[in-house]
Amino acid sequence: MRLFSTDHKVVARQFLWAGLGFLLLGGLLALLIRWQWAYPGRPVPGLGWVLPESGGALTPPTYTGVFTMHGLLMVFFAIAPLLIGALGNFVIPLAVGARGMAFPRLTALSFWVFAAGGVLVLASFGVRLGTASAAWTSYPPLSTHVFTPGVGQTLVMLGVVCAAVSSFLGAVNYVVTVVRCRAPGMTWGRLPLTVWGLFLTSVLNLLFIPVVAAATGMLLLDRLTGTRFFLEGAAVVGGGDPLLYQHLFWLFGHPEVYILILPGWGMIGDFVAFFSRRPAHGYRGTVVAMSTVSALSGLVYAHHLFTSGLSPMLGRAFMTLTLVISLPSTVMFLNWMMTVWRGSVRLTAPMLAAVGAMGVFGLGGVTGLALGAVATDIPLHGTMWVVGHFHLTMGAASFLAVFAGLYFWFPKMFGRTLHAGWAKAHVLTSAVLFIAVFGGQLLTGYAGQLRRLYDPYQYTFLKHLLELNQWTSFAAFALGLAQGIFLVNLAWSLRKGPAADANPWQVGTLEWTCAPSPPPEDNYARVPVVVRGPHELSQPEGHERLGRDWIGQAELLPGEASRAAEGAEEPGSQVPSAGGAA
Amino acid sequence: MTTGEAPAPAAREAAGTAWFGVVVGLGAWGMFFASLAFSVGYLRMREPWPLAGMPPLPVILPAVGVLLLGTAGALLHVGGRGARVTLCLLGALGALVGSLAVQGFVLSTLWSAGLKLPQGGAYASAVYGLGALHGAHVAAGVVGLVRELVRGARGAEVRGAASLWALYGDFLAVTGLVLFAAVYLP
């Protein structure tokens, strides 16, 4: 693998390894938080060498840094690079029938800017006064030099700016590739839903990443140059306003939820069709629903500010918009279920992960309704209910979507086959434990436990939650251990996994039907000419003329060949496949 | 390729893709400056602008700076169409440097007049902070034009690049105008 390659498949693998590394680090930090809530102040086994002064116990400042970096790493350095950087870079050009990204050098640049950000974030752990500790939102005045004077906070914010720039460059590339580089015949209505999800994510990234870049830029100016955009108080005459940062942050932050789940929604839409052996029910409706959610996502951000003194009039408007977003989401959900209904369902690992993502996202969505309505948000705001809700949507659903995508495209990405049994065991245990962990958080939040508390049991009314928190922590530790199944399977399959077939899932999209596993550097021997949609499954003509239940997107049926010969376009070239789903 | 010769279809398509990419990228990055303008508007709604005792802001010189940015964009458009591209690039470079010089003069004059950081609070922050952020974008344009001039001097074809930099010139002028309206107009 060339280090500075501009091949989108190589860059996708670079994002994959970097994202998995940060996922491991962010996950370990999560386990530390869970340890603290299960055994407050007790030394963490094996951590004595890192924290010798406290004998391995988390002190309040260390704990603050731990939960801050857990959130930042997971959002900016794990989910985004895995779901968008790795799967997006790998899938988009192949699925639209392009020989590569529109701007190959930009592809490589987006990874290396991300890597620079990662280095800055890792370096922050080693500086005096420690890493960032103003939570993942970096709200001022907590994140200004007054309250977090160490260089760690500055390094992390610079790292976030790098991650933002990387996402922006990637988004430009994705949008231009989808708009300009589609294969002949690949109309918008023939795009796989995964590509739609990644395209809409990129549009949201383009619109809202600059907003967080501006907010973080002004915050950095406040920290480093003496400006006062967000600081006010007795010492500053005519100072700025910390609430301004909240507006800017959530104008980005709420769409970020959809940025991190839209690719997953697209994958779910494709996978339920592929593995139910049925065309996606309501393809257009699903695309319109995803687009509507994307459009609404920028108009609902102020529900995060219901308790910040927002005008009640505005609160009512934002509540309405927030609740309206559940309508297109429901359309999408129903379409997925209708696709599965009476289908010939194959419970492969990608299908199980997709169904798991549907389930946890549904639970996260329903619990989010309580946070979208002013009356119920006020008592729940700032509690563990919020933590449980957004972990189900942004954490569990996104990671299950990552695993669904990775299990699905692994054979194409590496030319080897993962162990199917281990993959299914990993997905099932992860899905169950995700619900246990984040369900536990919802319960403690409903009981009134505030988020981010170092020792919740200092409050008498929370003492009885110790046992529930301990069980939740045990589930979290088990979830961490379950990821070992994935790591072992990954390592084993990369070295000794059987060679992958060109089309092991027996589906019709271009990457599986027109390119070997793994594809060559320029993807296709000949650019395919697309003649049909991505979900041509269980069609009578396919059974009759081909003797199988799927038809390739660039595949002409025997009767269609003569019609195509009259036109100017040549039919697409199919790669041979022995079939056999893992 | 000689003048007047039609570009090959593949080259035309590549140029179209590059043009579209630059439009998408710059159009989206406009949200960065929209956010800055929103921030200044938000802060201006809270109290008088300028605060009592703080020096008022000039209008004419910052407007001249924006005009210079517009001039740079226009020259680059002319150069991109093939007419005296080197001269147009040099003219645009001069306009960008001139704009930076005008802005530097305005900011240093205000500093001398007593508008300092951090004492100047949000008012001074908007003037210097947003000026610096926009100035950094102008400086990037200066670096880019110098690069194209060097490439041109080495015999490379730079008309296509000039037409793309013309879009960047437009971007600088429009965002400069937005920040001028947000910060400097009373």
PDB file of N, CA, C and O in Angstrom, chain B residues 120-184:
ATOM      1  N   GLY B 120     -11.018  46.200  23.856  1.00  0.00           N
ATOM      2  CA  GLY B 120     -12.086  46.613  22.937  1.00  0.00           C
ATOM      3  C   GLY B 120     -13.256  45.652  22.874  1.00  0.00           C
ATOM      4  O   GLY B 120     -14.255  45.931  22.183  1.00  0.00           O
ATOM      5  N   GLY B 121     -13.165  44.522  23.570  1.00  0.00           N
ATOM      6  CA  GLY B 121     -14.279  43.575  23.652  1.00  0.00           C
ATOM      7  C   GLY B 121     -14.729  43.047  22.299  1.00  0.00           C
ATOM      8  O   GLY B 121     -13.928  42.876  21.369  1.00  0.00           O
ATOM      9  N   ALA B 122     -16.049  42.818  22.189  1.00  0.00           N
ATOM     10  CA  ALA B 122     -16.591  42.204  20.971  1.00  0.00           C
ATOM     11  C   ALA B 122     -16.424  43.115  19.759  1.00  0.00           C
ATOM     12  O   ALA B 122     -16.231  42.638  18.629  1.00  0.00           O
ATOM     13  N   TYR B 123     -16.490  44.417  19.985  1.00  0.00           N
ATOM     14  CA  TYR B 123     -16.374  45.388  18.888  1.00  0.00           C
ATOM     15  C   TYR B 123     -15.005  45.253  18.211  1.00  0.00           C
ATOM     16  O   TYR B 123     -14.895  45.057  16.989  1.00  0.00           O
ATOM     17  N   ALA B 124     -13.955  45.347  19.021  1.00  0.00           N
ATOM     18  CA  ALA B 124     -12.608  45.207  18.451  1.00  0.00           C
ATOM     19  C   ALA B 124     -12.374  43.798  17.927  1.00  0.00           C
ATOM     20  O   ALA B 124     -11.670  43.607  16.916  1.00  0.00           O
ATOM     21  N   SER B 125     -12.975  42.807  18.593  1.00  0.00           N
ATOM     22  CA  SER B 125     -12.806  41.417  18.142  1.00  0.00           C
ATOM     23  C   SER B 125     -13.331  41.236  16.730  1.00  0.00           C
ATOM     24  O   SER B 125     -12.729  40.554  15.900  1.00  0.00           O
ATOM     25  N   ALA B 126     -14.501  41.854  16.467  1.00  0.00           N
ATOM     26  CA  ALA B 126     -15.086  41.727  15.131  1.00  0.00           C
ATOM     27  C   ALA B 126     -14.174  42.378  14.094  1.00  0.00           C
ATOM     28  O   ALA B 126     -13.927  41.813  13.020  1.00  0.00           O
ATOM     29  N   VAL B 127     -13.674  43.566  14.424  1.00  0.00           N
ATOM     30  CA  VAL B 127     -12.838  44.284  13.450  1.00  0.00           C
ATOM     31  C   VAL B 127     -11.559  43.499  13.154  1.00  0.00           C
ATOM     32  O   VAL B 127     -11.231  43.218  11.997  1.00  0.00           O
ATOM     33  N   TYR B 128     -10.841  43.121  14.206  1.00  0.00           N
ATOM     34  CA  TYR B 128      -9.535  42.474  13.992  1.00  0.00           C
ATOM     35  C   TYR B 128      -9.679  40.985  13.649  1.00  0.00           C
ATOM     36  O   TYR B 128      -8.973  40.472  12.784  1.00  0.00           O
ATOM     37  N   GLY B 129     -10.573  40.306  14.370  1.00  0.00           N
ATOM     38  CA  GLY B 129     -10.712  38.863  14.153  1.00  0.00           C
ATOM     39  C   GLY B 129     -11.209  38.541  12.759  1.00  0.00           C
ATOM     40  O   GLY B 129     -10.611  37.726  12.034  1.00  0.00           O
ATOM     41  N   LEU B 130     -12.298  39.191  12.369  1.00  0.00           N
ATOM     42  CA  LEU B 130     -12.857  38.894  11.052  1.00  0.00           C
ATOM     43  C   LEU B 130     -11.949  39.429   9.945  1.00  0.00           C
ATOM     44  O   LEU B 130     -11.819  38.807   8.879  1.00  0.00           O
ATOM     45  N   GLY B 131     -11.310  40.584  10.244  1.00  0.00           N
ATOM     46  CA  GLY B 131     -10.339  41.101   9.270  1.00  0.00           C
ATOM     47  C   GLY B 131      -9.208  40.119   9.045  1.00  0.00           C
ATOM     48  O   GLY B 131      -8.784  39.877   7.909  1.00  0.00           O
ATOM     49  N   ALA B 132      -8.735  39.505  10.136  1.00  0.00           N
ATOM     50  CA  ALA B 132      -7.626  38.547  10.013  1.00  0.00           C
ATOM     51  C   ALA B 132      -8.065  37.296   9.259  1.00  0.00           C
ATOM     52  O   ALA B 132      -7.327  36.787   8.401  1.00  0.00           O
ATOM     53  N   LEU B 133      -9.269  36.818   9.570  1.00  0.00           N
ATOM     54  CA  LEU B 133      -9.731  35.585   8.903  1.00  0.00           C
ATOM     55  C   LEU B 133      -9.933  35.811   7.402  1.00  0.00           C
ATOM     56  O   LEU B 133      -9.553  34.980   6.575  1.00  0.00           O
ATOM     57  N   HIS B 134     -10.507  36.970   7.053  1.00  0.00           N
ATOM     58  CA  HIS B 134     -10.676  37.245   5.625  1.00  0.00           C
ATOM     59  C   HIS B 134      -9.325  37.528   4.970  1.00  0.00           C
ATOM     60  O   HIS B 134      -9.060  37.076   3.853  1.00  0.00           O
ATOM     61  N   GLY B 135      -8.472  38.235   5.700  1.00  0.00           N
ATOM     62  CA  GLY B 135      -7.134  38.525   5.166  1.00  0.00           C
ATOM     63  C   GLY B 135      -6.352  37.251   4.878  1.00  0.00           C
ATOM     64  O   GLY B 135      -5.603  37.176   3.903  1.00  0.00           O
ATOM     65  N   ALA B 136      -6.558  36.231   5.728  1.00  0.00           N
ATOM     66  CA  ALA B 136      -5.865  34.952   5.499  1.00  0.00           C
ATOM     67  C   ALA B 136      -6.326  34.339   4.180  1.00  0.00           C
ATOM     68  O   ALA B 136      -5.513  33.753   3.442  1.00  0.00           O
ATOM     69  N   HIS B 137      -7.598  34.489   3.863  1.00  0.00           N
ATOM     70  CA  HIS B 137      -8.103  33.971   2.584  1.00  0.00           C
ATOM     71  C   HIS B 137      -7.523  34.757   1.411  1.00  0.00           C
ATOM     72  O   HIS B 137      -7.213  34.185   0.367  1.00  0.00           O
ATOM     73  N   VAL B 138      -7.392  36.088   1.603  1.00  0.00           N
ATOM     74  CA  VAL B 138      -6.788  36.909   0.535  1.00  0.00           C
ATOM     75  C   VAL B 138      -5.324  36.496   0.341  1.00  0.00           C
ATOM     76  O   VAL B 138      -4.842  36.360  -0.799  1.00  0.00           O
ATOM     77  N   ALA B 139      -4.637  36.264   1.455  1.00  0.00           N
ATOM     78  CA  ALA B 139      -3.226  35.852   1.369  1.00  0.00           C
ATOM     79  C   ALA B 139      -3.097  34.526   0.617  1.00  0.00           C
ATOM     80  O   ALA B 139      -2.150  34.340  -0.168  1.00  0.00           O
ATOM     81  N   ALA B 140      -4.058  33.625   0.834  1.00  0.00           N
ATOM     82  CA  ALA B 140      -4.030  32.352   0.090  1.00  0.00           C
ATOM     83  C   ALA B 140      -4.163  32.612  -1.399  1.00  0.00           C
ATOM     84  O   ALA B 140      -3.507  31.956  -2.225  1.00  0.00           O
ATOM     85  N   GLY B 141      -4.982  33.591  -1.754  1.00  0.00           N
ATOM     86  CA  GLY B 141      -5.117  33.967  -3.168  1.00  0.00           C
ATOM     87  C   GLY B 141      -3.819  34.519  -3.725  1.00  0.00           C
ATOM     88  O   GLY B 141      -3.442  34.214  -4.864  1.00  0.00           O
ATOM     89  N   VAL B 142      -3.111  35.318  -2.920  1.00  0.00           N
ATOM     90  CA  VAL B 142      -1.825  35.872  -3.361  1.00  0.00           C
ATOM     91  C   VAL B 142      -0.844  34.736  -3.658  1.00  0.00           C
ATOM     92  O   VAL B 142      -0.183  34.718  -4.702  1.00  0.00           O
ATOM     93  N   VAL B 143      -0.775  33.779  -2.733  1.00  0.00           N
ATOM     94  CA  VAL B 143       0.132  32.638  -2.924  1.00  0.00           C
ATOM     95  C   VAL B 143      -0.243  31.876  -4.199  1.00  0.00           C
ATOM     96  O   VAL B 143       0.622  31.503  -5.009  1.00  0.00           O
ATOM     97  N   GLY B 144      -1.533  31.666  -4.392  1.00  0.00           N
ATOM     98  CA  GLY B 144      -1.989  30.926  -5.571  1.00  0.00           C
ATOM     99  C   GLY B 144      -1.627  31.651  -6.869  1.00  0.00           C
ATOM    100  O   GLY B 144      -1.162  31.014  -7.833  1.00  0.00           O
ATOM    101  N   LEU B 145      -1.804  32.957  -6.898  1.00  0.00           N
ATOM    102  CA  LEU B 145      -1.498  33.702  -8.127  1.00  0.00           C
ATOM    103  C   LEU B 145       0.007  33.724  -8.400  1.00  0.00           C
ATOM    104  O   LEU B 145       0.433  33.633  -9.557  1.00  0.00           O
ATOM    105  N   VAL B 146       0.798  33.849  -7.342  1.00  0.00           N
ATOM    106  CA  VAL B 146       2.258  33.797  -7.540  1.00  0.00           C
ATOM    107  C   VAL B 146       2.640  32.452  -8.145  1.00  0.00           C
ATOM    108  O   VAL B 146       3.463  32.381  -9.082  1.00  0.00           O
ATOM    109  N   ARG B 147       2.023  31.406  -7.648  1.00  0.00           N
ATOM    110  CA  ARG B 147       2.310  30.063  -8.183  1.00  0.00           C
ATOM    111  C   ARG B 147       1.954  29.983  -9.661  1.00  0.00           C
ATOM    112  O   ARG B 147       2.730  29.451 -10.466  1.00  0.00           O
ATOM    113  N   GLU B 148       0.805  30.515 -10.017  1.00  0.00           N
ATOM    114  CA  GLU B 148       0.407  30.454 -11.435  1.00  0.00           C
ATOM    115  C   GLU B 148       1.354  31.293 -12.292  1.00  0.00           C
ATOM    116  O   GLU B 148       1.676  30.911 -13.429  1.00  0.00           O
ATOM    117  N   LEU B 149       1.798  32.425 -11.773  1.00  0.00           N
ATOM    118  CA  LEU B 149       2.742  33.255 -12.532  1.00  0.00           C
ATOM    119  C   LEU B 149       4.058  32.512 -12.761  1.00  0.00           C
ATOM    120  O   LEU B 149       4.636  32.566 -13.855  1.00  0.00           O
ATOM    121  N   VAL B 150       4.513  31.817 -11.728  1.00  0.00           N
ATOM    122  CA  VAL B 150       5.757  31.047 -11.868  1.00  0.00           C
ATOM    123  C   VAL B 150       5.566  29.932 -12.891  1.00  0.00           C
ATOM    124  O   VAL B 150       6.413  29.709 -13.769  1.00  0.00           O
ATOM    125  N   ARG B 151       4.420  29.253 -12.810  1.00  0.00           N
ATOM    126  CA  ARG B 151       4.132  28.191 -13.782  1.00  0.00           C
ATOM    127  C   ARG B 151       4.074  28.764 -15.193  1.00  0.00           C
ATOM    128  O   ARG B 151       4.597  28.178 -16.150  1.00  0.00           O
ATOM    129  N   GLY B 152       3.441  29.912 -15.328  1.00  0.00           N
ATOM    130  CA  GLY B 152       3.335  30.545 -16.646  1.00  0.00           C
ATOM    131  C   GLY B 152       4.700  30.927 -17.184  1.00  0.00           C
ATOM    132  O   GLY B 152       4.986  30.756 -18.378  1.00  0.00           O
ATOM    133  N   ALA B 153       5.558  31.432 -16.287  1.00  0.00           N
ATOM    134  CA  ALA B 153       6.903  31.826 -16.710  1.00  0.00           C
ATOM    135  C   ALA B 153       7.703  30.620 -17.178  1.00  0.00           C
ATOM    136  O   ALA B 153       8.618  30.747 -18.001  1.00  0.00           O
ATOM    137  N   ARG B 154       7.354  29.451 -16.661  1.00  0.00           N
ATOM    138  CA  ARG B 154       8.053  28.222 -17.081  1.00  0.00           C
ATOM    139  C   ARG B 154       7.424  27.597 -18.318  1.00  0.00           C
ATOM    140  O   ARG B 154       7.773  26.481 -18.706  1.00  0.00           O
ATOM    141  N   GLY B 155       6.446  28.282 -18.872  1.00  0.00           N
ATOM    142  CA  GLY B 155       5.872  27.821 -20.137  1.00  0.00           C
ATOM    143  C   GLY B 155       4.604  27.014 -20.025  1.00  0.00           C
ATOM    144  O   GLY B 155       4.087  26.530 -21.033  1.00  0.00           O
ATOM    145  N   ALA B 156       4.105  26.870 -18.811  1.00  0.00           N
ATOM    146  CA  ALA B 156       2.869  26.083 -18.652  1.00  0.00           C
ATOM    147  C   ALA B 156       1.654  26.903 -19.080  1.00  0.00           C
ATOM    148  O   ALA B 156       1.680  28.134 -19.039  1.00  0.00           O
ATOM    149  N   GLU B 157       0.608  26.193 -19.487  1.00  0.00           N
ATOM    150  CA  GLU B 157      -0.653  26.844 -19.872  1.00  0.00           C
ATOM    151  C   GLU B 157      -1.430  27.187 -18.588  1.00  0.00           C
ATOM    152  O   GLU B 157      -1.738  26.299 -17.800  1.00  0.00           O
ATOM    153  N   VAL B 158      -1.717  28.462 -18.356  1.00  0.00           N
ATOM    154  CA  VAL B 158      -2.337  28.855 -17.080  1.00  0.00           C
ATOM    155  C   VAL B 158      -3.705  29.521 -17.261  1.00  0.00           C
ATOM    156  O   VAL B 158      -4.277  30.008 -16.294  1.00  0.00           O
ATOM    157  N   ARG B 159      -4.216  29.497 -18.499  1.00  0.00           N
ATOM    158  CA  ARG B 159      -5.513  30.162 -18.691  1.00  0.00           C
ATOM    159  C   ARG B 159      -6.626  29.440 -17.917  1.00  0.00           C
ATOM    160  O   ARG B 159      -7.485  30.067 -17.303  1.00  0.00           O
ATOM    161  N   GLY B 160      -6.582  28.115 -17.967  1.00  0.00           N
ATOM    162  CA  GLY B 160      -7.604  27.349 -17.238  1.00  0.00           C
ATOM    163  C   GLY B 160      -7.533  27.642 -15.749  1.00  0.00           C
ATOM    164  O   GLY B 160      -8.563  27.859 -15.092  1.00  0.00           O
ATOM    165  N   ALA B 161      -6.286  27.670 -15.240  1.00  0.00           N
ATOM    166  CA  ALA B 161      -6.117  27.959 -13.815  1.00  0.00           C
ATOM    167  C   ALA B 161      -6.597  29.373 -13.500  1.00  0.00           C
ATOM    168  O   ALA B 161      -7.217  29.615 -12.456  1.00  0.00           O
ATOM    169  N   ALA B 162      -6.329  30.310 -14.420  1.00  0.00           N
ATOM    170  CA  ALA B 162      -6.746  31.702 -14.186  1.00  0.00           C
ATOM    171  C   ALA B 162      -8.272  31.794 -14.093  1.00  0.00           C
ATOM    172  O   ALA B 162      -8.797  32.545 -13.257  1.00  0.00           O
ATOM    173  N   SER B 163      -8.955  31.007 -14.930  1.00  0.00           N
ATOM    174  CA  SER B 163     -10.422  31.084 -14.860  1.00  0.00           C
ATOM    175  C   SER B 163     -10.940  30.488 -13.554  1.00  0.00           C
ATOM    176  O   SER B 163     -11.965  30.929 -13.023  1.00  0.00           O
ATOM    177  N   LEU B 164     -10.225  29.501 -13.005  1.00  0.00           N
ATOM    178  CA  LEU B 164     -10.634  28.971 -11.699  1.00  0.00           C
ATOM    179  C   LEU B 164     -10.313  29.966 -10.579  1.00  0.00           C
ATOM    180  O   LEU B 164     -11.108  30.161  -9.655  1.00  0.00           O
ATOM    181  N   TRP B 165      -9.132  30.608 -10.690  1.00  0.00           N
ATOM    182  CA  TRP B 165      -8.781  31.611  -9.673  1.00  0.00           C
ATOM    183  C   TRP B 165      -9.719  32.816  -9.753  1.00  0.00           C
ATOM    184  O   TRP B 165      -9.921  33.529  -8.760  1.00  0.00           O
ATOM    185  N   ALA B 166     -10.297  33.034 -10.950  1.00  0.00           N
ATOM    186  CA  ALA B 166     -11.272  34.129 -11.071  1.00  0.00           C
ATOM    187  C   ALA B 166     -12.468  33.874 -10.158  1.00  0.00           C
ATOM    188  O   ALA B 166     -13.003  34.801  -9.545  1.00  0.00           O
ATOM    189  N   LEU B 167     -12.856  32.592 -10.049  1.00  0.00           N
ATOM    190  CA  LEU B 167     -13.958  32.256  -9.143  1.00  0.00           C
ATOM    191  C   LEU B 167     -13.562  32.570  -7.698  1.00  0.00           C
ATOM    192  O   LEU B 167     -14.371  33.058  -6.910  1.00  0.00           O
ATOM    193  N   TYR B 168     -12.298  32.292  -7.387  1.00  0.00           N
ATOM    194  CA  TYR B 168     -11.811  32.592  -6.030  1.00  0.00           C
ATOM    195  C   TYR B 168     -11.805  34.107  -5.803  1.00  0.00           C
ATOM    196  O   TYR B 168     -12.133  34.585  -4.708  1.00  0.00           O
ATOM    197  N   GLY B 169     -11.437  34.862  -6.857  1.00  0.00           N
ATOM    198  CA  GLY B 169     -11.461  36.322  -6.750  1.00  0.00           C
ATOM    199  C   GLY B 169     -12.874  36.818  -6.468  1.00  0.00           C
ATOM    200  O   GLY B 169     -13.085  37.697  -5.617  1.00  0.00           O
ATOM    201  N   ASP B 170     -13.852  36.243  -7.173  1.00  0.00           N
ATOM    202  CA  ASP B 170     -15.252  36.606  -6.918  1.00  0.00           C
ATOM    203  C   ASP B 170     -15.636  36.289  -5.481  1.00  0.00           C
ATOM    204  O   ASP B 170     -16.326  37.063  -4.810  1.00  0.00           O
ATOM    205  N   PHE B 171     -15.188  35.122  -5.042  1.00  0.00           N
ATOM    206  CA  PHE B 171     -15.493  34.688  -3.675  1.00  0.00           C
ATOM    207  C   PHE B 171     -14.933  35.692  -2.653  1.00  0.00           C
ATOM    208  O   PHE B 171     -15.622  36.100  -1.709  1.00  0.00           O
ATOM    209  N   LEU B 172     -13.685  36.112  -2.878  1.00  0.00           N
ATOM    210  CA  LEU B 172     -13.074  37.077  -1.950  1.00  0.00           C
ATOM    211  C   LEU B 172     -13.842  38.390  -1.960  1.00  0.00           C
ATOM    212  O   LEU B 172     -14.063  39.006  -0.914  1.00  0.00           O
ATOM    213  N   ALA B 173     -14.270  38.823  -3.146  1.00  0.00           N
ATOM    214  CA  ALA B 173     -14.978  40.099  -3.238  1.00  0.00           C
ATOM    215  C   ALA B 173     -16.339  40.020  -2.543  1.00  0.00           C
ATOM    216  O   ALA B 173     -16.698  40.921  -1.776  1.00  0.00           O
ATOM    217  N   VAL B 174     -17.061  38.933  -2.793  1.00  0.00           N
ATOM    218  CA  VAL B 174     -18.402  38.811  -2.198  1.00  0.00           C
ATOM    219  C   VAL B 174     -18.305  38.694  -0.680  1.00  0.00           C
ATOM    220  O   VAL B 174     -19.025  39.377   0.059  1.00  0.00           O
ATOM    221  N   THR B 175     -17.401  37.827  -0.205  1.00  0.00           N
ATOM    222  CA  THR B 175     -17.289  37.664   1.250  1.00  0.00           C
ATOM    223  C   THR B 175     -16.732  38.944   1.891  1.00  0.00           C
ATOM    224  O   THR B 175     -17.144  39.307   3.004  1.00  0.00           O
ATOM    225  N   GLY B 176     -15.849  39.644   1.166  1.00  0.00           N
ATOM    226  CA  GLY B 176     -15.339  40.927   1.671  1.00  0.00           C
ATOM    227  C   GLY B 176     -16.477  41.932   1.804  1.00  0.00           C
ATOM    228  O   GLY B 176     -16.563  42.670   2.797  1.00  0.00           O
ATOM    229  N   LEU B 177     -17.360  41.924   0.825  1.00  0.00           N
ATOM    230  CA  LEU B 177     -18.503  42.846   0.858  1.00  0.00           C
ATOM    231  C   LEU B 177     -19.427  42.515   2.035  1.00  0.00           C
ATOM    232  O   LEU B 177     -19.904  43.423   2.741  1.00  0.00           O
ATOM    233  N   VAL B 178     -19.655  41.215   2.263  1.00  0.00           N
ATOM    234  CA  VAL B 178     -20.531  40.795   3.374  1.00  0.00           C
ATOM    235  C   VAL B 178     -19.931  41.231   4.708  1.00  0.00           C
ATOM    236  O   VAL B 178     -20.620  41.800   5.570  1.00  0.00           O
ATOM    237  N   LEU B 179     -18.630  41.012   4.886  1.00  0.00           N
ATOM    238  CA  LEU B 179     -18.007  41.399   6.155  1.00  0.00           C
ATOM    239  C   LEU B 179     -17.950  42.914   6.290  1.00  0.00           C
ATOM    240  O   LEU B 179     -18.096  43.456   7.396  1.00  0.00           O
ATOM    241  N   PHE B 180     -17.742  43.616   5.178  1.00  0.00           N
ATOM    242  CA  PHE B 180     -17.742  45.081   5.209  1.00  0.00           C
ATOM    243  C   PHE B 180     -19.102  45.576   5.715  1.00  0.00           C
ATOM    244  O   PHE B 180     -19.184  46.449   6.590  1.00  0.00           O
ATOM    245  N   ALA B 181     -20.172  45.005   5.157  1.00  0.00           N
ATOM    246  CA  ALA B 181     -21.519  45.420   5.579  1.00  0.00           C
ATOM    247  C   ALA B 181     -21.767  45.062   7.042  1.00  0.00           C
ATOM    248  O   ALA B 181     -22.367  45.835   7.792  1.00  0.00           O
ATOM    249  N   ALA B 182     -21.281  43.897   7.457  1.00  0.00           N
ATOM    250  CA  ALA B 182     -21.550  43.441   8.826  1.00  0.00           C
ATOM    251  C   ALA B 182     -20.769  44.231   9.865  1.00  0.00           C
ATOM    252  O   ALA B 182     -21.284  44.535  10.940  1.00  0.00           O
ATOM    253  N   VAL B 183     -19.529  44.578   9.556  1.00  0.00           N
ATOM    254  CA  VAL B 183     -18.651  45.178  10.570  1.00  0.00           C
ATOM    255  C   VAL B 183     -18.579  46.702  10.432  1.00  0.00           C
ATOM    256  O   VAL B 183     -18.704  47.422  11.437  1.00  0.00           O
ATOM    257  N   TYR B 184     -18.389  47.199   9.219  1.00  0.00           N
ATOM    258  CA  TYR B 184     -18.028  48.610   9.067  1.00  0.00           C
ATOM    259  C   TYR B 184     -19.220  49.549   8.892  1.00  0.00           C
ATOM    260  O   TYR B 184     -19.140  50.718   9.266  1.00  0.00           O
TER     261      TYR B 184
END
